[in-house]
Coordinates of C-alpha atoms and ligand atoms in Angstrom, one line a residue:
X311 CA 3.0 -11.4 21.4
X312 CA 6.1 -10.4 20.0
X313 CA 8.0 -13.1 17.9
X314 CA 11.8 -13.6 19.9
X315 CA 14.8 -12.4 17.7
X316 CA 17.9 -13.7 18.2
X317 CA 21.0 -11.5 18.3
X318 CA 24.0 -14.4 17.6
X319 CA 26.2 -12.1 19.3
X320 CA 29.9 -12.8 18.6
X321 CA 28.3 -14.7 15.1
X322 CA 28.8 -13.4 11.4
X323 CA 27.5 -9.9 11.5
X324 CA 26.2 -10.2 7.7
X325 CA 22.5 -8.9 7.8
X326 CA 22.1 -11.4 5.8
X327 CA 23.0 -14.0 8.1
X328 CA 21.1 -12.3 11.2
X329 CA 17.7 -12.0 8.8
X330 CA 18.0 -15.3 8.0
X331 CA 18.4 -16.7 11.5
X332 CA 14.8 -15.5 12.2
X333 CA 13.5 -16.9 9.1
X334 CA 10.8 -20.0 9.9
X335 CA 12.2 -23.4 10.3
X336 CA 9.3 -24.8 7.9
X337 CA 10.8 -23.2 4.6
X338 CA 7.6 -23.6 3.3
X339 CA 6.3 -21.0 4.9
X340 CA 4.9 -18.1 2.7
X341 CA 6.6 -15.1 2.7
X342 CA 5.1 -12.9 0.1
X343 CA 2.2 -13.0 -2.2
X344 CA 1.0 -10.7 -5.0
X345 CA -1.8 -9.4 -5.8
X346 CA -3.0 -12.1 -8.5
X347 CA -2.2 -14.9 -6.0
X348 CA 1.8 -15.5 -6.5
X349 CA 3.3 -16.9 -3.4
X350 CA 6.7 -17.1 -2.7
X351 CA 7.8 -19.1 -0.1
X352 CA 11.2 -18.7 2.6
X353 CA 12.6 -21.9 0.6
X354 CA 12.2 -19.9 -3.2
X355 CA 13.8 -16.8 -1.5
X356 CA 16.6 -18.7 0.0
X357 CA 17.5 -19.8 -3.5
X358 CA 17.2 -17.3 -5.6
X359 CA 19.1 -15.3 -2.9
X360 CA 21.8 -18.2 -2.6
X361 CA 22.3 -18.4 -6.4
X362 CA 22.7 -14.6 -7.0
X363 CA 25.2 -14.5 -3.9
X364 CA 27.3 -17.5 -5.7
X365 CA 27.0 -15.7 -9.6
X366 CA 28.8 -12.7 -7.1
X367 CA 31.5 -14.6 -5.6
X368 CA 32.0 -16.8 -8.4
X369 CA 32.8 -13.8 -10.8
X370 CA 35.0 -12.1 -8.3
X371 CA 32.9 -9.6 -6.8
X372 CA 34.8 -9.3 -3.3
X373 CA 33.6 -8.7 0.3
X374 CA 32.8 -4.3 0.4
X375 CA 32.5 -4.7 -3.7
X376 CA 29.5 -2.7 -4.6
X377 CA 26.6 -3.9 -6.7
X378 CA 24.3 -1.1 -8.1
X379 CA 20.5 -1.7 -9.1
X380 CA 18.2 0.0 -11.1
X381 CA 15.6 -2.4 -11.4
X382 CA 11.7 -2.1 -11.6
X383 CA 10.0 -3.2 -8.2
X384 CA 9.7 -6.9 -8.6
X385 CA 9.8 -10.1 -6.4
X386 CA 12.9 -11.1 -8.0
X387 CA 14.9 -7.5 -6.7
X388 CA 13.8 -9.0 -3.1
X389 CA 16.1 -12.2 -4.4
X390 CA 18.8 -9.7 -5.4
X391 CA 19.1 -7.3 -2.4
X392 CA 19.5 -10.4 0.3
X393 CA 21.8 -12.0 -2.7
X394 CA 24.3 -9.5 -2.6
X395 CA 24.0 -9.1 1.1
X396 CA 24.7 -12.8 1.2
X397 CA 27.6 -12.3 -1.2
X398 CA 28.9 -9.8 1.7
X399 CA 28.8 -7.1 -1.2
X400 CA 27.7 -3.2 -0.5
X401 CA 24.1 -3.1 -2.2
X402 CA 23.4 0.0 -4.1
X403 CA 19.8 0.6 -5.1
X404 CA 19.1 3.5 -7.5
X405 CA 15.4 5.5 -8.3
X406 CA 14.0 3.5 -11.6
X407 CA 13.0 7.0 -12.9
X408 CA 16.7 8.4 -12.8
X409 CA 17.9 9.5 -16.5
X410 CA 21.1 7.8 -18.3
X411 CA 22.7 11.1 -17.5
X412 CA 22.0 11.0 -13.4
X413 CA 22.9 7.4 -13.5
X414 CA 26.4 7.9 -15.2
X415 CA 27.1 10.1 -11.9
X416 CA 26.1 7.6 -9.5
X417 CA 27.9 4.9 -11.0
X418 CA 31.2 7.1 -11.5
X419 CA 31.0 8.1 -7.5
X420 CA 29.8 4.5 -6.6
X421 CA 32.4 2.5 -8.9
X422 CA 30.1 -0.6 -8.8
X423 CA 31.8 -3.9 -9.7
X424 CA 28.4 -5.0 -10.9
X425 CA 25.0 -3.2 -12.2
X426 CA 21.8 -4.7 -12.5
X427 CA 19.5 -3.1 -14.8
X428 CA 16.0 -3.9 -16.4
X429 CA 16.1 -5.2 -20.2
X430 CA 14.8 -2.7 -21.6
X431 CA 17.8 -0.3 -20.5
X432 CA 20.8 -2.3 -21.1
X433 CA 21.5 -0.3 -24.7
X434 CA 21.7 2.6 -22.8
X435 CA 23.3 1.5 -19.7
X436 CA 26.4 0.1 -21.3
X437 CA 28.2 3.1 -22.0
X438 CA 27.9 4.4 -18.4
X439 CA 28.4 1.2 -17.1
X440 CA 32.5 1.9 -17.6
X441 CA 34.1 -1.4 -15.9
X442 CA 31.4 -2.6 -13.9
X443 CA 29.8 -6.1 -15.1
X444 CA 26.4 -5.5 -16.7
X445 CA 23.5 -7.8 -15.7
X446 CA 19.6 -7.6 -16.7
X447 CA 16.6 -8.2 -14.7
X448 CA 12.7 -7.9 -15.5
X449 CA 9.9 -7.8 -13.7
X450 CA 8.9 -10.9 -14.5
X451 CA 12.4 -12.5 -13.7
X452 CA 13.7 -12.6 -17.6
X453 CA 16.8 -11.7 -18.0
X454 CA 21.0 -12.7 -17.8
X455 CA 20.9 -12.3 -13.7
X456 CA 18.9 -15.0 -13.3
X457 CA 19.3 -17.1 -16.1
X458 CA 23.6 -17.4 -14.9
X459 CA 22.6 -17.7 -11.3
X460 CA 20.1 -20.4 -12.5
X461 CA 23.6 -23.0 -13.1
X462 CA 25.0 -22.0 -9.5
X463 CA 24.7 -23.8 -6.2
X464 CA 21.5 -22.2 -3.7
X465 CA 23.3 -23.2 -0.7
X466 CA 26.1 -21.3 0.8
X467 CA 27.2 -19.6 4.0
X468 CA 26.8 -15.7 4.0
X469 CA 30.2 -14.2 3.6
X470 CA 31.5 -13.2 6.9
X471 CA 30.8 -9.3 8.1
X472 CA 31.2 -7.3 10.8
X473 CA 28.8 -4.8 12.5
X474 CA 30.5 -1.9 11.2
X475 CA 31.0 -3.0 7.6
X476 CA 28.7 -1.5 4.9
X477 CA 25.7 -3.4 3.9
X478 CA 24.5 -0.5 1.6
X479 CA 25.1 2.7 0.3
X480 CA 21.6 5.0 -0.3
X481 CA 21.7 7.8 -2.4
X482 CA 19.8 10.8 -0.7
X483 CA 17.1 11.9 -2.5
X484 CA 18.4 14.9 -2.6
X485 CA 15.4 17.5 -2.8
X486 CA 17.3 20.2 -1.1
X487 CA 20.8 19.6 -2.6
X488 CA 23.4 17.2 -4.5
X489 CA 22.4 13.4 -3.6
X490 CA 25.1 11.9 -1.7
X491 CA 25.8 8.3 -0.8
X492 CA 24.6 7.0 2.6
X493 CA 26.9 4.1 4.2
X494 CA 24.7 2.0 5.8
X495 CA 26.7 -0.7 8.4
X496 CA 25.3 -4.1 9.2
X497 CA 24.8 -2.8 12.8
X498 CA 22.8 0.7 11.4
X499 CA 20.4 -1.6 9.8
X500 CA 19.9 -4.3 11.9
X501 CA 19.4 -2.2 15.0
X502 CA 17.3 -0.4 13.3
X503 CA 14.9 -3.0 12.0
X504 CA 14.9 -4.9 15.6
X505 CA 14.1 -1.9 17.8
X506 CA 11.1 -1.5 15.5
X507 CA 10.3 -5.1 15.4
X508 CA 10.1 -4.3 19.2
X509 CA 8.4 -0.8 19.7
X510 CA 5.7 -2.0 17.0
X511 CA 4.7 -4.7 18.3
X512 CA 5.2 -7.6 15.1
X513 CA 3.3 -10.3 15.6
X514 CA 3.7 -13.9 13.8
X515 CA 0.8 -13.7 12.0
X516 CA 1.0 -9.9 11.1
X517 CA 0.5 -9.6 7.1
X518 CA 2.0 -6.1 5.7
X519 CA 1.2 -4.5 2.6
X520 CA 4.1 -3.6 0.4
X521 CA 3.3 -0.9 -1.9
X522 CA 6.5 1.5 -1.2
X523 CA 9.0 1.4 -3.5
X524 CA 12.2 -1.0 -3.0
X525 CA 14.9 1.9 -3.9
X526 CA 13.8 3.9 -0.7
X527 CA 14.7 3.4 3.3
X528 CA 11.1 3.7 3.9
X529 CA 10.2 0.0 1.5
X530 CA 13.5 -1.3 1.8
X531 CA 14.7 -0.8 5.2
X532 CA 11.8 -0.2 7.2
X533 CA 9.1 -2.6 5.5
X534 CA 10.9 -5.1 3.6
X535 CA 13.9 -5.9 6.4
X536 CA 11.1 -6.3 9.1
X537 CA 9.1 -8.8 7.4
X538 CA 12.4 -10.4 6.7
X539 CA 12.8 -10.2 10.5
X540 CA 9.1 -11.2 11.3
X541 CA 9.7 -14.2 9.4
X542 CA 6.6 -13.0 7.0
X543 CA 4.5 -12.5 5.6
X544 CA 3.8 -9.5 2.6
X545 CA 1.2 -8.5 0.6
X546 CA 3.8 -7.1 -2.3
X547 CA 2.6 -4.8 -5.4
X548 CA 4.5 -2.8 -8.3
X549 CA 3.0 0.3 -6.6
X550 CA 1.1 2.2 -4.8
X551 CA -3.3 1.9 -6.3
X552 CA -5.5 3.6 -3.5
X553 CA -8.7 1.2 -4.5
X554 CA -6.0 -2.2 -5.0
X555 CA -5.0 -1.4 -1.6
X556 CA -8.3 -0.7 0.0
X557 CA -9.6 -3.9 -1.6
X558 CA -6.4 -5.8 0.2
X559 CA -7.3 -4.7 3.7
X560 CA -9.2 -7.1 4.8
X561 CA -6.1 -9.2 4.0
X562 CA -3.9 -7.5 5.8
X563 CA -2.7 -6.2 9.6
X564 CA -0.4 -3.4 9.2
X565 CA 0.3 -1.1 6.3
X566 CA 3.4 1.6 6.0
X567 CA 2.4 4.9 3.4
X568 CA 3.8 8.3 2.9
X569 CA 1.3 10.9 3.1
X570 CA -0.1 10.9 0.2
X571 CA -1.3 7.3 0.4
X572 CA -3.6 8.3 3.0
X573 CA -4.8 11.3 1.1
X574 CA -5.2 9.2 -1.7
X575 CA -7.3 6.7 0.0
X576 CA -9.5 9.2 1.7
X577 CA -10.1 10.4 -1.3
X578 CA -11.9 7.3 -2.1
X579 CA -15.3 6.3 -0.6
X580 CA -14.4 2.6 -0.5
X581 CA -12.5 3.3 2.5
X582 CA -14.5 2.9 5.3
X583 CA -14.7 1.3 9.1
X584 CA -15.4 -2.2 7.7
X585 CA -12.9 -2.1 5.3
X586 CA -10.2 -1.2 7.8
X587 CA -11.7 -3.1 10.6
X588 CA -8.7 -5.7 10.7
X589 CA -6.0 -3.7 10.9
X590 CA -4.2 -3.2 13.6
X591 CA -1.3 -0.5 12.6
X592 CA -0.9 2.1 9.9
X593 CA 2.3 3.9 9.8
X594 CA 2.8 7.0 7.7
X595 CA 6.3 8.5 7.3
X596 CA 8.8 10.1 4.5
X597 CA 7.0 13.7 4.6
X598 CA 4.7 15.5 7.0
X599 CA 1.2 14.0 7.4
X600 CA -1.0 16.9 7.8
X601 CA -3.0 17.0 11.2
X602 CA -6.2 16.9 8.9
X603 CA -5.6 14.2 7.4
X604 CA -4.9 12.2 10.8
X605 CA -8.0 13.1 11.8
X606 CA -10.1 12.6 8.4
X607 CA -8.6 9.1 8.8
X608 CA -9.4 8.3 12.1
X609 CA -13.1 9.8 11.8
X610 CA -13.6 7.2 8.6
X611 CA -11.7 4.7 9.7
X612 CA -11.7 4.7 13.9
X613 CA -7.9 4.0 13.4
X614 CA -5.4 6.4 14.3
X615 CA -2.4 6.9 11.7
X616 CA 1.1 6.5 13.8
X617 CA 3.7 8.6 12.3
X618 CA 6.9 8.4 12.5
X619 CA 10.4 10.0 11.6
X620 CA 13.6 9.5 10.0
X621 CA 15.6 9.5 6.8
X622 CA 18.2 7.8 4.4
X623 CA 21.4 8.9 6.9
X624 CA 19.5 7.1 10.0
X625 CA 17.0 5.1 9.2
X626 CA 14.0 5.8 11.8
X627 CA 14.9 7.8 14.7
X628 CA 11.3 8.9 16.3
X629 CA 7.8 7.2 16.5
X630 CA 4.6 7.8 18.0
X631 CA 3.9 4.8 20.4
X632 CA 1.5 1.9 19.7
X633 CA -0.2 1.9 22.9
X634 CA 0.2 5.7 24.2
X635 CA -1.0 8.7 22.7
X636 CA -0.3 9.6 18.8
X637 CA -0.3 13.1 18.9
X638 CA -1.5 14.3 16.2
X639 CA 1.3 16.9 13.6
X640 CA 4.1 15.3 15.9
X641 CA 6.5 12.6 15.4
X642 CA 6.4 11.0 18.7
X643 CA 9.7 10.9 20.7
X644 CA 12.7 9.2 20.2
X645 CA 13.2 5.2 19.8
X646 CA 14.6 3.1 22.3
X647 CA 18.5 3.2 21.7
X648 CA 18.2 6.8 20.2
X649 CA 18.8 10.2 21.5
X650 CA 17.7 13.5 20.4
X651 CA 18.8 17.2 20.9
X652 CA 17.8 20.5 19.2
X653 CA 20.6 22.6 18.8
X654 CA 20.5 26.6 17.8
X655 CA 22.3 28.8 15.4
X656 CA 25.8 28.4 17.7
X657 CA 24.9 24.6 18.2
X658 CA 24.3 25.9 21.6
X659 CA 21.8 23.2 23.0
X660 CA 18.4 24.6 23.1
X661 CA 15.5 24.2 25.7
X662 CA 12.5 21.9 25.5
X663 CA 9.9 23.7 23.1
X664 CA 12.5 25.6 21.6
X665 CA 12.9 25.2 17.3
X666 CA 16.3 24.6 16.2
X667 CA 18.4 22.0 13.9
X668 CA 17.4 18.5 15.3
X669 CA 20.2 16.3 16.0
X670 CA 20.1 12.5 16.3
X671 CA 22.8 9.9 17.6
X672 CA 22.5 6.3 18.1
X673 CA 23.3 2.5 16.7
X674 CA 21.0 3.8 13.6
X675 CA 23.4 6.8 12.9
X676 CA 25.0 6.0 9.3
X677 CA 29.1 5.7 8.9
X678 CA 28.7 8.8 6.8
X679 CA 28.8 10.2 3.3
X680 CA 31.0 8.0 0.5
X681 CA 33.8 9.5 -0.1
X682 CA 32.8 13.3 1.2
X683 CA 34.6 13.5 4.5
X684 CA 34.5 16.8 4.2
X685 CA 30.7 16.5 4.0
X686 CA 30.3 13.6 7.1
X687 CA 32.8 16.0 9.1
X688 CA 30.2 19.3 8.7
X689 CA 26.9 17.2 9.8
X690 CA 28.8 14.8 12.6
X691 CA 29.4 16.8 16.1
X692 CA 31.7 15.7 18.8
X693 CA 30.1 12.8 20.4
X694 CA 28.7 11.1 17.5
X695 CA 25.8 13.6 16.8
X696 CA 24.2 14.0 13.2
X697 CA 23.3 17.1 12.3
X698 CA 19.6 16.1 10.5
X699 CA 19.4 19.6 8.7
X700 CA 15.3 19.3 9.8
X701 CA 14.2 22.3 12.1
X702 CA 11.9 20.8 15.3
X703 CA 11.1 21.3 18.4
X704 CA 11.1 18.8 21.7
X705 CA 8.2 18.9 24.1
X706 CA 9.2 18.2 27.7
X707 CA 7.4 15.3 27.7
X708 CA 9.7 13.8 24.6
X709 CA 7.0 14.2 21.6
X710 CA 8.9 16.0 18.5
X711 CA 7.4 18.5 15.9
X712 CA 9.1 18.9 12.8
X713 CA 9.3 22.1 11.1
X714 CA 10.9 22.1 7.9
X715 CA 14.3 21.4 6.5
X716 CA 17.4 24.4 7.2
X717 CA 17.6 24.8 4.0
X718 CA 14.0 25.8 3.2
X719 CA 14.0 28.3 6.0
X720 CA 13.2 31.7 3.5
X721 CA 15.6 34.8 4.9
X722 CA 13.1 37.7 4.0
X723 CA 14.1 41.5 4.8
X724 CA 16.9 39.7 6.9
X725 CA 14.0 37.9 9.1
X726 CA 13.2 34.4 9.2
X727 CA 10.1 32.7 8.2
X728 CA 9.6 29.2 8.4
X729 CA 7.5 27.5 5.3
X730 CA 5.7 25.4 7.9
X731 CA 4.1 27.9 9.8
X732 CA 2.7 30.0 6.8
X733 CA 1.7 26.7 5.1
X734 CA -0.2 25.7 8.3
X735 CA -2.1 29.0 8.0
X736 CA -2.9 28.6 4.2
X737 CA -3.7 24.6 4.8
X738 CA -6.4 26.1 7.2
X739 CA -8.1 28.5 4.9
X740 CA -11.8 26.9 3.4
X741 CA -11.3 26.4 -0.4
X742 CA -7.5 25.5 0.6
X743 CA -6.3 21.8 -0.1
X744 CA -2.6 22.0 0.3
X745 CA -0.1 24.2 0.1
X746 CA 4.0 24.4 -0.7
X747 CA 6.0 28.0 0.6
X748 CA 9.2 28.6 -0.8
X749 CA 11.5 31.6 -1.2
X750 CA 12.8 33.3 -4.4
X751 CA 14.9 35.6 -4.9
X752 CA 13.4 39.1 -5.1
X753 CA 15.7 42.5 -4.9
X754 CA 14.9 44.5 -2.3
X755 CA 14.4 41.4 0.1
X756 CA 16.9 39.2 -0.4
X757 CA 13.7 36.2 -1.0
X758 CA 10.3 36.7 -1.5
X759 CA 8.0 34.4 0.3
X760 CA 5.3 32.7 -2.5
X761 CA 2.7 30.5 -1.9
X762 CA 1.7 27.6 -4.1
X763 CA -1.8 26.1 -3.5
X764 CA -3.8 23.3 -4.6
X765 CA -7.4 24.5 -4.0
X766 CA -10.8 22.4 -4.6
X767 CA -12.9 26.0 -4.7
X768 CA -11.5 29.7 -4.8
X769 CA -9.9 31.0 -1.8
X770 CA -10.6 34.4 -2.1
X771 CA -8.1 36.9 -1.6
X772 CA -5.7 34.3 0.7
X773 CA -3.6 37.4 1.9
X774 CA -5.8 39.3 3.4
X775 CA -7.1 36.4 5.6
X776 CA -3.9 35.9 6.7
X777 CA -3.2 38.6 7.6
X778 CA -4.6 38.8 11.4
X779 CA -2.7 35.8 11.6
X780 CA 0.7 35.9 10.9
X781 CA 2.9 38.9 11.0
X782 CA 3.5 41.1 7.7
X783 CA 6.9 40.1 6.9
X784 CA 5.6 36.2 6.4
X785 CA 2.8 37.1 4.0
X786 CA 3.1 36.0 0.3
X787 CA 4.6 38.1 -1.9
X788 CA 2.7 36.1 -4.3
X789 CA 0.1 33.2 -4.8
X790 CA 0.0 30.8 -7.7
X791 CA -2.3 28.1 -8.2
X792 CA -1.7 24.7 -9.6
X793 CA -3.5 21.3 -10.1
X794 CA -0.7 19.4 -8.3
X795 CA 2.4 19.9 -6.2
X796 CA 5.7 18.7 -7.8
X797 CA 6.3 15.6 -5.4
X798 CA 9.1 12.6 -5.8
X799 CA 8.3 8.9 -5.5
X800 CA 8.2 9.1 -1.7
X801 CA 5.4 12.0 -1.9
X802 CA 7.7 14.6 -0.9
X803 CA 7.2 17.9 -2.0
X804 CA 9.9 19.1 -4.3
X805 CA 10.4 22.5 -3.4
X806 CA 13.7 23.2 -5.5
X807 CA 11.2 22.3 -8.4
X808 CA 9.1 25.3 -7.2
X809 CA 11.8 27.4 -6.8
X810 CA 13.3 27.0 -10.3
X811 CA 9.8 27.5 -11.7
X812 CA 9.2 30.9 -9.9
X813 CA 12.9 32.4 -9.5
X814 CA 12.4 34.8 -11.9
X815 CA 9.2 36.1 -10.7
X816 CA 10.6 39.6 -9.2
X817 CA 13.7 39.5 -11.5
Ligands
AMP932 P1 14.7 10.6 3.2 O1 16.2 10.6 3.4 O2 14.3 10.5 1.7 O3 14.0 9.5 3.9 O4 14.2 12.0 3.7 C1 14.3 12.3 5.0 C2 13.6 13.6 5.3 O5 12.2 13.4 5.1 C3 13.8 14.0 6.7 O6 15.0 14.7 6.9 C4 12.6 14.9 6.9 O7 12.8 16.2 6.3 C5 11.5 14.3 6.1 N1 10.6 13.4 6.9 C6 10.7 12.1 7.1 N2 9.7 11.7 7.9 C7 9.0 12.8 8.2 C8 7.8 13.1 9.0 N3 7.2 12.1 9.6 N4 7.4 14.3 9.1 C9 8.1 15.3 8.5 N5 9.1 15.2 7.7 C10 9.6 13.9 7.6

């Protein structure tokens, strides 16, 4: 039975506020624990989150003020987020592995009023810092956040926001281009996080096991704001350890991955039937889960991985349903609130089953890109449509298959060819464990189409057994083999990677 949420319509629209108003009346209720047996209960959160929020206020950090983070995944970053929510402050979290030099950009296009940074990196964080006030926090809670929020009251009222003011700003993880900044409303995330509450079915005594990363939508947004809704209860680690994870199962009820945790885990033979016999949902998301690992999953496990869709500008826009099918290589139709449309090359509206640019509007739909109008303008069509940039296709029945991104489409000989389709091909050859298609530049045709495999025997001459399949013009103008695929924290595939390394392979 799912847990009631209440809306306080016409109340402060601070997700803050609305999180909280779910939160259990016992405060000492548990709401995370870590691995070595930490608990954290609603009352601990409330305070740390109550003293950060009055540290913000009290130093003059205004409603809309933003407050950046580069912080290592801790428990107290969980006490920071909802702090600066609280605060009514925009929160800005950035990837722990970006450089000095990437994180002077975001903090010049984000102008922070406040950055938070691990210890470790405050001598080199002060120089990019510019005007922004510069705060420390560790892992373990050390540092001058928390010691100056120690001397400040816990309890105050969430600073008063509407629906359509920004709760956050995410930088896209920008694998095909420049990251840009994301606004996130109130409204964006908190409709997004109750219709999934909903369409997932939480339960009171669902326990989730947190081993995303806090910078991302996927941990942030879609994992950490539910349990915040659910009124508990986490399993929380650093990261992501395929045999931690296995071994906290039994523990658990649901579990959110990218891809690559379920490869990972597979790849272990500690995963079995029993293991996963209490869980009742596993949610994959972030990049495409290959239909062979759905199915190596299920056959070990008897569960059925539900994917689902979406991304920094919307949060989740598509899942596969709890209770009816989970077709396997799709992305299940659109969520409740949210509509869908595939559009071709004229934005002319295209046809169930036809491929084109998927489009997406709804309450989820972001405010746009900070300060690019220019940008929000190309991607927004009349109406309130986003332009997603990801190629799919709709089945009649609702259920959508996604292609690939625009911009990886590979114009060869002036024809198209779609990554997807060829990698499908090479993911189906014996010897073949993965495989990444990208084009390069090549003179006579424009781009070259090359293959990049990971393989765990040879595959033999891997043109030629394509080549009944797919027509000439998509074959590999090349094949290189590697031990691993170049992927970012959220196991995506970074093909621009690929294409710098082989750019000069026909020059
Ligand atoms: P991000 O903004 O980092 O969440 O990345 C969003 C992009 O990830 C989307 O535009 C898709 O290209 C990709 N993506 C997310 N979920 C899936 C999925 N289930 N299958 C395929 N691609 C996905």
């Amino acid at each position: 039975m799912s847990r009631p949420v209440s809306f306080a319509p016409g109340g402060n629209a601070n997700l803050f506020a609305r999180l909280a108003s779910g939160f259990p009346a016992d405060r000492s209720a548990i709401f995370l624990e870590t691995d070595d047996g930490t608990r954290m209960t609603f009352a601990e959160l409330l305070d740390r989150a109550g003293r950060i929020a009055s540290l913000l206020v009290a130093s003059g950090v205004q409603p809309g003020d933003r407050v950046a983070v580069q912080v290592e995944k801790s428990v107290g970053g969980i006490g920071l987020y909802l702090g600066v929510l609280q605060a009514g402050a925009v929160y800005v979290p950035l990837n722990p592995a970006y450089t000095p030099a990437e994180l002077a950009h975001f903090i010049a296009d984000a102008e922070p009023k406040v950055v938070v940074c691990d210890p470790a990196h405050e001598g080199a964080l002060a120089p990019i810092a510019g005007r922004a006030w510069l705060l420390t926090l560790g892992t373990a809670g050390e540092g001058t956040l928390v010691a100056q929020a120690a001397r400040l009251p816990s309890e105050r009222e969430a600073v008063a926001r509407v629906g359509d003011d920004l709760a956050a700003i995410l930088y896209t993880s920008g694998t095909t281009g420049r990251s840009k900044g994301a606004m996130l409303t109130n409204d964006n995330l908190w409709s997004n996080a109750t219709t999934l509450h909903r369409f997932w079915g939480f339960r009171p005594d669902d326990v989730l096991i947190h081993a995303l990363p806090l910078f991302h939508t996927h941990g942030l947004f879609v994992a950490l704001n539910l349990m915040l809704l659910n009124g508990g209860r986490m399993i929380f680690l650093p990261k992501f350890d395929p045999d931690r994870v296995i071994r906290l199962l039994p523990r658990a009820t649901v579990m959110m991955g990218v891809p690559t945790f379920y490869t990972r885990m597979l790849a272990s033979e500690r995963l079995t039937r029993e293991a996963a016999a209490g869980m009742r949902l596993f949610v994959s998301g972030s990049a495409p889960l290959l239909a062979a690992t759905h199915e190596a999953f299920e056959a070990r496990t008897g569960q059925r991985i539900l994917e689902r869709y979406g991304m920094t500008e919307t949060g989740m826009s598509t899942s596969n349903p709890l209770d009816g099918e989970c077709r396997a290589g799709t992305v299940g139709p659109a969520l409740p609130g949210v509509a869908l449309r595939v559009a071709g090359s004229e934005g002319e509206i295209l046809a169930p089953d036809e491929t084109g640019v998927l489009e997406v509007r709804g309450p989820n739909v972001f405010k746009g890109y900070w300060r690019l109008p220019a940008k929000t303008a190309e991607e927004m069509r009349p109406g309130g449509w986003f332009v997603t940039g990801d190629v799919a296709r709709i089945a009649a029945d609702g259920y959508v298959t996604i292609v690939g991104r625009a911009k990886d489409f590979i114009i060869t000989g002036g024809l198209n060819v779609y990554p997807k389709e060829v990698e499908t091909a090479l993911d189906a050859l014996p010897g073949v464990t993965e495989s990444a298609v990208v084009g390069v530049p090549h003179p006579d045709f424009g781009e070259a189409v090359v293959a990049v495999l990971t393989v765990t025997s040879d595959p033999g001459d891997v043109v030629a057994a394509l080549r009944d399949r797919l027509a000439a013009f998509k074959l590999p103008k090349h094949v290189a083999v590697v031990d691993e695929l170049p992927r970012n924290a959220m196991g995506k595939v970074q093909k621009n990677l690929l294409r710098e390394q082989f750019a000069a392979l026909f020059g």
